PDB file of C-alpha atoms in Angstrom:
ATOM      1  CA  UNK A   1      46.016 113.574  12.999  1.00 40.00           C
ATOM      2  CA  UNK A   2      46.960 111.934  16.207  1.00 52.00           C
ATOM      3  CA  UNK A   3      46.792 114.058  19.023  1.00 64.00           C
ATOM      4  CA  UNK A   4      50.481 115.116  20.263  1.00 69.00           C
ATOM      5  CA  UNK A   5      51.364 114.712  24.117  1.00 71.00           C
ATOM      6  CA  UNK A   6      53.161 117.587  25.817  1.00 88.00           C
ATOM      7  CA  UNK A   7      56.450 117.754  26.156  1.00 90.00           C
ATOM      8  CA  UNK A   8      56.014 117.733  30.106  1.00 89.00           C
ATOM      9  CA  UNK A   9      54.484 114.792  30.060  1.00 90.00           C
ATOM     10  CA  UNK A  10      57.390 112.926  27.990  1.00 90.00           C
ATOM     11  CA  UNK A  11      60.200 114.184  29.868  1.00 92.00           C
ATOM     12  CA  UNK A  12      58.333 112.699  32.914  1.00 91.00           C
ATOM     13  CA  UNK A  13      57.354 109.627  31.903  1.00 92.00           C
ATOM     14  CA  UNK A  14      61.129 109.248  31.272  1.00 93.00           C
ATOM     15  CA  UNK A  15      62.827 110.712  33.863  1.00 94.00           C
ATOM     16  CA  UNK A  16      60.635 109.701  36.879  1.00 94.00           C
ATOM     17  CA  UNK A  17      57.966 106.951  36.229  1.00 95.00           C
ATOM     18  CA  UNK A  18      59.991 104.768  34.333  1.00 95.00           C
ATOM     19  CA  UNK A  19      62.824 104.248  37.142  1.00 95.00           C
ATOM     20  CA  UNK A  20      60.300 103.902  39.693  1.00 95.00           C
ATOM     21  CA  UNK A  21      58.182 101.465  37.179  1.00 95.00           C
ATOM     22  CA  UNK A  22      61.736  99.420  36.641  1.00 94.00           C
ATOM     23  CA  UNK A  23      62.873 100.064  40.411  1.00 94.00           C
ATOM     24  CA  UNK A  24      59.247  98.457  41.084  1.00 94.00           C
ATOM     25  CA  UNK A  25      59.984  95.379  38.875  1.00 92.00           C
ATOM     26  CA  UNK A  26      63.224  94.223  40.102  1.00 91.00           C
ATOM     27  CA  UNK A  27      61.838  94.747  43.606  1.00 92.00           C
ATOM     28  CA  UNK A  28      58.947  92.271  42.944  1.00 93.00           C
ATOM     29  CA  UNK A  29      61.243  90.174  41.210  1.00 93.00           C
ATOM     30  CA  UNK A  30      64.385  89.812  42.949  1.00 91.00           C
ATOM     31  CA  UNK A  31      63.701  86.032  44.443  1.00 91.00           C
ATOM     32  CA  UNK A  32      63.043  84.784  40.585  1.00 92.00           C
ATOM     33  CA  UNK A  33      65.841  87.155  39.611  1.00 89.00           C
ATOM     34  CA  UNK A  34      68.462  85.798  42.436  1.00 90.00           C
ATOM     35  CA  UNK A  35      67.523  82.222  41.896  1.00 92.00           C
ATOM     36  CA  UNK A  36      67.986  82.255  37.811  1.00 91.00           C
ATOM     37  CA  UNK A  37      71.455  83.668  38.256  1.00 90.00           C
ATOM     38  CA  UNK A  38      71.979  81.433  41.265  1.00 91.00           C
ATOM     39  CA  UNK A  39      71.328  78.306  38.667  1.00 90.00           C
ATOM     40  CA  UNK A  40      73.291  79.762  36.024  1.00 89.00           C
ATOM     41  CA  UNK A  41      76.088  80.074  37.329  1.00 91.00           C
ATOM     42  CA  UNK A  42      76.127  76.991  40.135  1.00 93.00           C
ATOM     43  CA  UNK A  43      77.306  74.729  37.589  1.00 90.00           C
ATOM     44  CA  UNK A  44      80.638  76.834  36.711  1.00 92.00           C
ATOM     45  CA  UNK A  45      81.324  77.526  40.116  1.00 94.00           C
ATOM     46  CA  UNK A  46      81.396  73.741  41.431  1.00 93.00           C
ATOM     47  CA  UNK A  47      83.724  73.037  38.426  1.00 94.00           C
ATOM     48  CA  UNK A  48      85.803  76.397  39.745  1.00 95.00           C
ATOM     49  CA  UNK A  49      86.268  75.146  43.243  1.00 95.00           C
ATOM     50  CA  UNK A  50      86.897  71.513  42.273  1.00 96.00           C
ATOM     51  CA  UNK A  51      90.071  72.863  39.997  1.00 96.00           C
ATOM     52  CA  UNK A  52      90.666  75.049  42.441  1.00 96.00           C
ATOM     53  CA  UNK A  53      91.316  72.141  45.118  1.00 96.00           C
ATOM     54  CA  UNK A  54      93.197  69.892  42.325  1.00 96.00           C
ATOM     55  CA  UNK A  55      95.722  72.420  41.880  1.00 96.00           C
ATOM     56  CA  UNK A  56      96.092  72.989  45.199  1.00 95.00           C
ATOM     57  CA  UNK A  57      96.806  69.367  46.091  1.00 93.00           C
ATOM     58  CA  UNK A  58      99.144  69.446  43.574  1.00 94.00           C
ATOM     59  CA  UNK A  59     100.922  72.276  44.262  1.00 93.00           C
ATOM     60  CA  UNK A  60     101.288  70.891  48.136  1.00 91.00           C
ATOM     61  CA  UNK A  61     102.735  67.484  46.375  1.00 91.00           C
ATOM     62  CA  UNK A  62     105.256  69.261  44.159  1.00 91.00           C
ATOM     63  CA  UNK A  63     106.600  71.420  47.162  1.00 90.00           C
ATOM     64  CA  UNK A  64     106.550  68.151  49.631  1.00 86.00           C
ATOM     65  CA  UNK A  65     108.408  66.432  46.571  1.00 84.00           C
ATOM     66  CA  UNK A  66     110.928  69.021  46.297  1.00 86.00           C
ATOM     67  CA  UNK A  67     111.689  71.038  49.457  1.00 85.00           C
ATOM     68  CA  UNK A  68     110.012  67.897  51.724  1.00 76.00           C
ATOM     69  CA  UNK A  69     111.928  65.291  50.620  1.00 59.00           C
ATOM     70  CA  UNK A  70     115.739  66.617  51.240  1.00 49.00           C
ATOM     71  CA  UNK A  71     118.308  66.173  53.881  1.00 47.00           C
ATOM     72  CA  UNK A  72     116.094  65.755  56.945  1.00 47.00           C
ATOM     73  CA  UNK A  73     115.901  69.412  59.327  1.00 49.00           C
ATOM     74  CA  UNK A  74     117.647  71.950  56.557  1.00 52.00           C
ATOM     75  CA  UNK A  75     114.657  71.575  54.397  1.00 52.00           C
ATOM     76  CA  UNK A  76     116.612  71.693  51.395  1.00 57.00           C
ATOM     77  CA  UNK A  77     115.368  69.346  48.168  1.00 56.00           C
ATOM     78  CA  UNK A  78     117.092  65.956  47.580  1.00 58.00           C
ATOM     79  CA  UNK A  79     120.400  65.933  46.037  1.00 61.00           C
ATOM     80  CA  UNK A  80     121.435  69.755  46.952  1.00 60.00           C
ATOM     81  CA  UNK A  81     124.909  70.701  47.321  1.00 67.00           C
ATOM     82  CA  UNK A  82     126.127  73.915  48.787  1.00 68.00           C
ATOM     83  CA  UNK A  83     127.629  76.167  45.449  1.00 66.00           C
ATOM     84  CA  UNK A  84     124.923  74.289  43.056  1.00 58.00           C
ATOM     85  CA  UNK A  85     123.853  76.511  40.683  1.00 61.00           C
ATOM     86  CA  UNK A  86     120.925  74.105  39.251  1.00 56.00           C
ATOM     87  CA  UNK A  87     121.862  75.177  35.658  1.00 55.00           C
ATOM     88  CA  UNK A  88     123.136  72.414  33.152  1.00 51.00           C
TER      89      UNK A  88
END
């Protein structure tokens, strides 16, 4: 019959050596850890800023186009007329 470990022992090995074991690990680690997440998510990242500053641009062109291109100082958008409602 296998010998049984004390309940002491178990609760321990839980509670206090594995965290420190695990806190340990990540410690050692943490420049393998940093640079696999670092790769992973590079990738999505350069594709986030790049349609981040395409819909940026074209937001800026869409408000030149419409408030930009009006009746000179009032700002207002080409073809505006005081009482327009814009509904058809």
């Amino acid at each position: 019959m296998p010998e049984e470990r004390p309940v002491l022992d178990a609760v321990l090995d839980i509670v206090v050596f594995a965290p420190i074991g695990l806190v340990l690990e990540v410690v050692q680690d943490l420049p393998k850890l940093s640079e696999r997440g670092r790769g992973f998510l590079e990738k999505d990242m350069t594709v986030a800023r790049m349609i981040g500053r395409l819909a940026v641009g074209q937001a800026r062109r869409r408000f030149g186009e419409t408030f930009g291109g009006g009746d000179g100082a009032s700002g207002r958008p080409a073809g505006w007329r005081p009482g327009a409602t814009g509904a058809t």
